[in-house]
XYZ file of C-alpha atoms in Angstrom:
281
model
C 0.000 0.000 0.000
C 1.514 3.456 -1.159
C 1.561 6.227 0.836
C -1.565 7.971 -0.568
C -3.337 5.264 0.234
C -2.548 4.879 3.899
C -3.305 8.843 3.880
C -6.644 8.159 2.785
C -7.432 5.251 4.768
C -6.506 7.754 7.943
C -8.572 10.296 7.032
C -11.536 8.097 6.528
C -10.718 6.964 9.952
C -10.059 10.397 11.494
C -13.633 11.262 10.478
C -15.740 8.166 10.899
C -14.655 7.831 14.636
C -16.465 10.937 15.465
C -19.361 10.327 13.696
C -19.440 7.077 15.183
C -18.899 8.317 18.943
C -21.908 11.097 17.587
C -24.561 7.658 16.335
C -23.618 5.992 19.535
C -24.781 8.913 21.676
C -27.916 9.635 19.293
C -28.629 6.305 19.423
C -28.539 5.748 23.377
C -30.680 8.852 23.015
C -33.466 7.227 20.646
C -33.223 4.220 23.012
C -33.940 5.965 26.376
C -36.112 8.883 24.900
C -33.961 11.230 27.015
C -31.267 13.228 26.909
C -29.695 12.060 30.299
C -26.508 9.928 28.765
C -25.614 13.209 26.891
C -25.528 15.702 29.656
C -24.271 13.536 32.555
C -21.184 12.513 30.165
C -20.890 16.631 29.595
C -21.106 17.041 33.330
C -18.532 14.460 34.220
C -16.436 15.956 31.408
C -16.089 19.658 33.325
C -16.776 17.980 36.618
C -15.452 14.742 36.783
C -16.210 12.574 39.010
C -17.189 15.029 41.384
C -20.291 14.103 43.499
C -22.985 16.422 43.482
C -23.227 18.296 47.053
C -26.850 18.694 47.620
C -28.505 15.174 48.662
C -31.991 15.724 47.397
C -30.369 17.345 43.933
C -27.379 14.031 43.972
C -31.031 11.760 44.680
C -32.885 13.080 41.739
C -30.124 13.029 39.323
C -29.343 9.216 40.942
C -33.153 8.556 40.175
C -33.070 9.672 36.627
C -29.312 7.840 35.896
C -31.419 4.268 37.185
C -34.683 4.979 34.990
C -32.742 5.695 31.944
C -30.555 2.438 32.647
C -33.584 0.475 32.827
C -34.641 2.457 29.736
C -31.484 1.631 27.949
C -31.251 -2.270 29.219
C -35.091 -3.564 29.036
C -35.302 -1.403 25.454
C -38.806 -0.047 27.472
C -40.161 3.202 27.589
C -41.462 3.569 31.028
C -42.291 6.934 32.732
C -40.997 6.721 35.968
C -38.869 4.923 38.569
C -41.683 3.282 40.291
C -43.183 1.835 36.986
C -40.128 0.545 35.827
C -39.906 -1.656 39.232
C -43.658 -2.308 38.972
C -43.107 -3.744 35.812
C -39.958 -5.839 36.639
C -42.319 -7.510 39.857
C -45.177 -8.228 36.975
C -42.671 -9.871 34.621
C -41.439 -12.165 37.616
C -44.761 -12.824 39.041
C -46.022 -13.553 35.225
C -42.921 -15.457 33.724
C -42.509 -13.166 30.962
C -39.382 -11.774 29.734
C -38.472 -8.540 29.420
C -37.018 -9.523 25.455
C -40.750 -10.415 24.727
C -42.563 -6.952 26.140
C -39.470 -4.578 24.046
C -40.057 -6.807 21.040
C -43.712 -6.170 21.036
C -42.740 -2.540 20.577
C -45.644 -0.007 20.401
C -48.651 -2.108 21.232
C -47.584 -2.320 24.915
C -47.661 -0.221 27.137
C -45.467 -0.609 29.897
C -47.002 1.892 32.324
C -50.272 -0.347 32.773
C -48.942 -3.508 31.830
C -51.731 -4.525 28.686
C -51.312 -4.686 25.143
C -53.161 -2.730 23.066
C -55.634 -4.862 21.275
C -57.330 -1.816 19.112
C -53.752 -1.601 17.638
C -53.067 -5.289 16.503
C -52.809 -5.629 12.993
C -54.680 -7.612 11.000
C -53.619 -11.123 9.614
C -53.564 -9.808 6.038
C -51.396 -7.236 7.077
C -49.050 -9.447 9.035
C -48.934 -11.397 5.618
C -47.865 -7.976 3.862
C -45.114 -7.541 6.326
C -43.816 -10.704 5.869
C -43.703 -11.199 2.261
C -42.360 -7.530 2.396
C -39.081 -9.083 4.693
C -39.067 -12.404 2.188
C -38.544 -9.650 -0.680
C -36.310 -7.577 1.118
C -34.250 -10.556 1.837
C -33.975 -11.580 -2.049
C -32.991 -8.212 -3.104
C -30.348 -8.215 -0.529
C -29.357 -11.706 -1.767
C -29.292 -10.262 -5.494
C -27.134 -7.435 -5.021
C -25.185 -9.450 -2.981
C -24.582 -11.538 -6.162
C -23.350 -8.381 -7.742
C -21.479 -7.513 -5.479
C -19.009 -10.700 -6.428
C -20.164 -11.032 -10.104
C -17.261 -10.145 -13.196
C -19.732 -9.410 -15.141
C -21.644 -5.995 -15.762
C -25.304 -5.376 -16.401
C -26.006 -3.933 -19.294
C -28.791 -3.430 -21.810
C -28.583 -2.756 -26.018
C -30.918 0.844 -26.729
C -31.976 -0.588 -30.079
C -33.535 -3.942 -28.840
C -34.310 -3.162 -24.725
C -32.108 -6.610 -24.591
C -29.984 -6.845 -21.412
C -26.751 -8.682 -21.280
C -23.633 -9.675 -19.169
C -20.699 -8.554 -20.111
C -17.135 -8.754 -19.218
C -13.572 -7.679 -20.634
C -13.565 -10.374 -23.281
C -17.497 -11.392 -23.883
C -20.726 -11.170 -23.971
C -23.921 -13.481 -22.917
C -27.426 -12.416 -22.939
C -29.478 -12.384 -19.512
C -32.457 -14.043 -20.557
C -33.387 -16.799 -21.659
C -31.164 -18.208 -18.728
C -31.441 -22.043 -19.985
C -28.947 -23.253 -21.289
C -26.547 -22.429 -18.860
C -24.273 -23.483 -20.540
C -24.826 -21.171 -23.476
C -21.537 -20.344 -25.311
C -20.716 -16.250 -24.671
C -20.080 -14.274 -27.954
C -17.336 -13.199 -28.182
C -14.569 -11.296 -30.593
C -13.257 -14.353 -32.423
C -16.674 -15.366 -32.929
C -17.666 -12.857 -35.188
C -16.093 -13.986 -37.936
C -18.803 -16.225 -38.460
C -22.238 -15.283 -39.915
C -24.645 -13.951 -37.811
C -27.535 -17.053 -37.876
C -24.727 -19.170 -36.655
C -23.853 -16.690 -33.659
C -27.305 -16.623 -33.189
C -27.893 -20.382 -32.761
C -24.784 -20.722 -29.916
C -25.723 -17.562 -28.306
C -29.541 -17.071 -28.819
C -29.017 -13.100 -30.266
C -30.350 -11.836 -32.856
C -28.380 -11.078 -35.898
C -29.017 -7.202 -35.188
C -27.817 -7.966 -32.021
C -24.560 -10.067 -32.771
C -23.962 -6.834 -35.842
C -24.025 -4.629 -32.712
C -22.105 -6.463 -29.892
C -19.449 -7.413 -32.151
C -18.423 -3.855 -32.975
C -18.465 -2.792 -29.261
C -16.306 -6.084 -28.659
C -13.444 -5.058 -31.690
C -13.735 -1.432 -30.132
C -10.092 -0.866 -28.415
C -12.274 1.113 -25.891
C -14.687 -1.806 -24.283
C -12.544 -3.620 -22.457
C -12.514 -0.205 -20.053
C -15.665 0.662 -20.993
C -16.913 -3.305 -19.106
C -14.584 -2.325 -16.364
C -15.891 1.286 -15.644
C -19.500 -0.164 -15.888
C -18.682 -2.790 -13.295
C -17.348 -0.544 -11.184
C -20.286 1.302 -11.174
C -22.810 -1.661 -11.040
C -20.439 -2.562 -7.570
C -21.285 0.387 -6.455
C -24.949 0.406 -7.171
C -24.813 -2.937 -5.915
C -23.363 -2.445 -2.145
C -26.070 0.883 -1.992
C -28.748 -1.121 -2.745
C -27.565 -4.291 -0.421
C -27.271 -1.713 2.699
C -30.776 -0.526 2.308
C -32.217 -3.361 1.191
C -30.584 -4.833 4.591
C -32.031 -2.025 6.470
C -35.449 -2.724 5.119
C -35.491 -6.502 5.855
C -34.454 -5.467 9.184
C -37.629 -2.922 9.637
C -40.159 -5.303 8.034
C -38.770 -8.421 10.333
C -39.359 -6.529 13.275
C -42.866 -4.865 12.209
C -44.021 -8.414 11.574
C -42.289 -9.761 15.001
C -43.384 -7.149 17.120
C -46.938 -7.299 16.055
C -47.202 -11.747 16.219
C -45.585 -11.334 19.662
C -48.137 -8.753 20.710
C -51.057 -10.934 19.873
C -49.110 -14.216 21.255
C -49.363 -11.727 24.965
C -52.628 -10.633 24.467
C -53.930 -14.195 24.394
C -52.274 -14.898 27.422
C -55.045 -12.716 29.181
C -52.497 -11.910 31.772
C -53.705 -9.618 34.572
C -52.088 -6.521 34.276
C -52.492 -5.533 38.526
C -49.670 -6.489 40.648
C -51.061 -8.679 43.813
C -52.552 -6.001 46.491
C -52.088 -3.019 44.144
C -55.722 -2.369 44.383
C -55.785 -2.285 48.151
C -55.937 1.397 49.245
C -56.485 2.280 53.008
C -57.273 5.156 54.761
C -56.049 5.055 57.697
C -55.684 8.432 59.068
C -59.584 8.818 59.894
């Protein structure tokens, strides 16, 4: 590796561990719907370790550092102290674990302990999610293939017919039987056209065409700059379409573990929560 290279390599690293400190922090954020992580890191950064002199102030800022680590562990929204040890007794006394409320997501609440029936979605759309993750997941799988394929994508404007090309030949993309169809390539086009067209399955109007791009002194970089490209392309579209399997998996998760909970019937009171005595009268 030359030295430009290792420059470039540094700088990508110079700037991506910022931005990577920066998504960890925005993330913890997101996951605790608070802001507490942030400042108490900024405080301990002028501070230190300092303790906080006032004991009702050093109590409430204790308080909030224990909610937002149940926040951040149990991946559950509650509102306060008190209903995030309510709802660790209920889990216990229920035998349900905390990985099963967070992956029902929305449609549970953990402040009263019930799931949200109005909010279950339908079978049909359960179905929709799913099939959306099972496409997801052979997009990612296809660009995946691209991602380690020699050979470009590319398409002729005066038929609409796509092919796969590399540095030295061509093969069209569809019909794919045979497989093993012979490629066309330079040395080939020295025969007539019908006979290309036979081992190949182009047309003569195609094999005319293809054969002067493939004596062009200019394709071979041409194939390389266009599977460059298609790599490119490729690795985009694998990332998101990784990103969307993820989403769709867990829309389709979160709602069949919802309705698995909801059939349970589960009681959401805690034993003697009800009770309330008066007894200052």
């Amino acid at each position: 590796m030359d030295s430009a290279s290792i420059s470039d390599v540094s700088k990508v690293f110079s700037i991506a561990t910022p931005l990577l400190i920066c998504g960890v922090f925005l993330w913890a954020i997101w996951r605790t719907e608070s802001r507490h992580v942030l400042i108490r890191r900024l405080w301990q950064l002028v501070h230190g370790n300092q303790e906080i002199s006032d004991p009702e102030i050093r109590a409430f800022v204790d308080e909030q550092t224990s909610l937002v680590s149940f926040r951040m562990f149990a991946g559950l929204p509650v509102t306060s102290l008190e209903k995030a040890r309510e709802l660790i007794r209920w889990a216990k006394l229920n035998g349900v674990q905390m990985r099963t409320l967070r992956m029902c997501g929305e449609f549970f609440d953990p402040d009263t302990r019930e799931v949200n029936t109005r909010k279950l979605p339908s079978q049909s759309l359960q179905g929709v999610k799913l099939a959306g993750f099972v496409i997801a997941v052979l997009l990612c799988a296809a660009s995946a293939a691209s991602l380690v394929s020699s050979r470009s994508l590319l398409s002729l404007k005066a038929t609409n017919r796509f092919f796969l090309a590399t540095t030295t030949d061509v093969k069209p993309l569809w019909p794919l039987w045979p497989f093993d169809e012979t490629p066309l390539r330079a040395s080939n086009c020295s025969a007539s056209n019908e006979a290309i067209q036979i081992s190949t399955s182009f047309t003569p109007q195609e094999v005319g065409i293809l054969c002067e791009i493939l004596k062009d002194e200019g394709s071979a970089n041409f194939f390389k700059d266009a599977l460059k490209e298609q790599r490119w392309s490729a690795a985009l579209l694998f990332l998101f379409c990784a990103w969307l399997s993820w989403i769709a998996l867990f829309a389709w998760a979160a709602g069949a573990a919802a309705r698995r909970l909801a059939d349970r019937r589960l009681d959401p009171a805690l034993p003697g929560s009800q009770l309330s005595l008066d007894l200052g009268n």
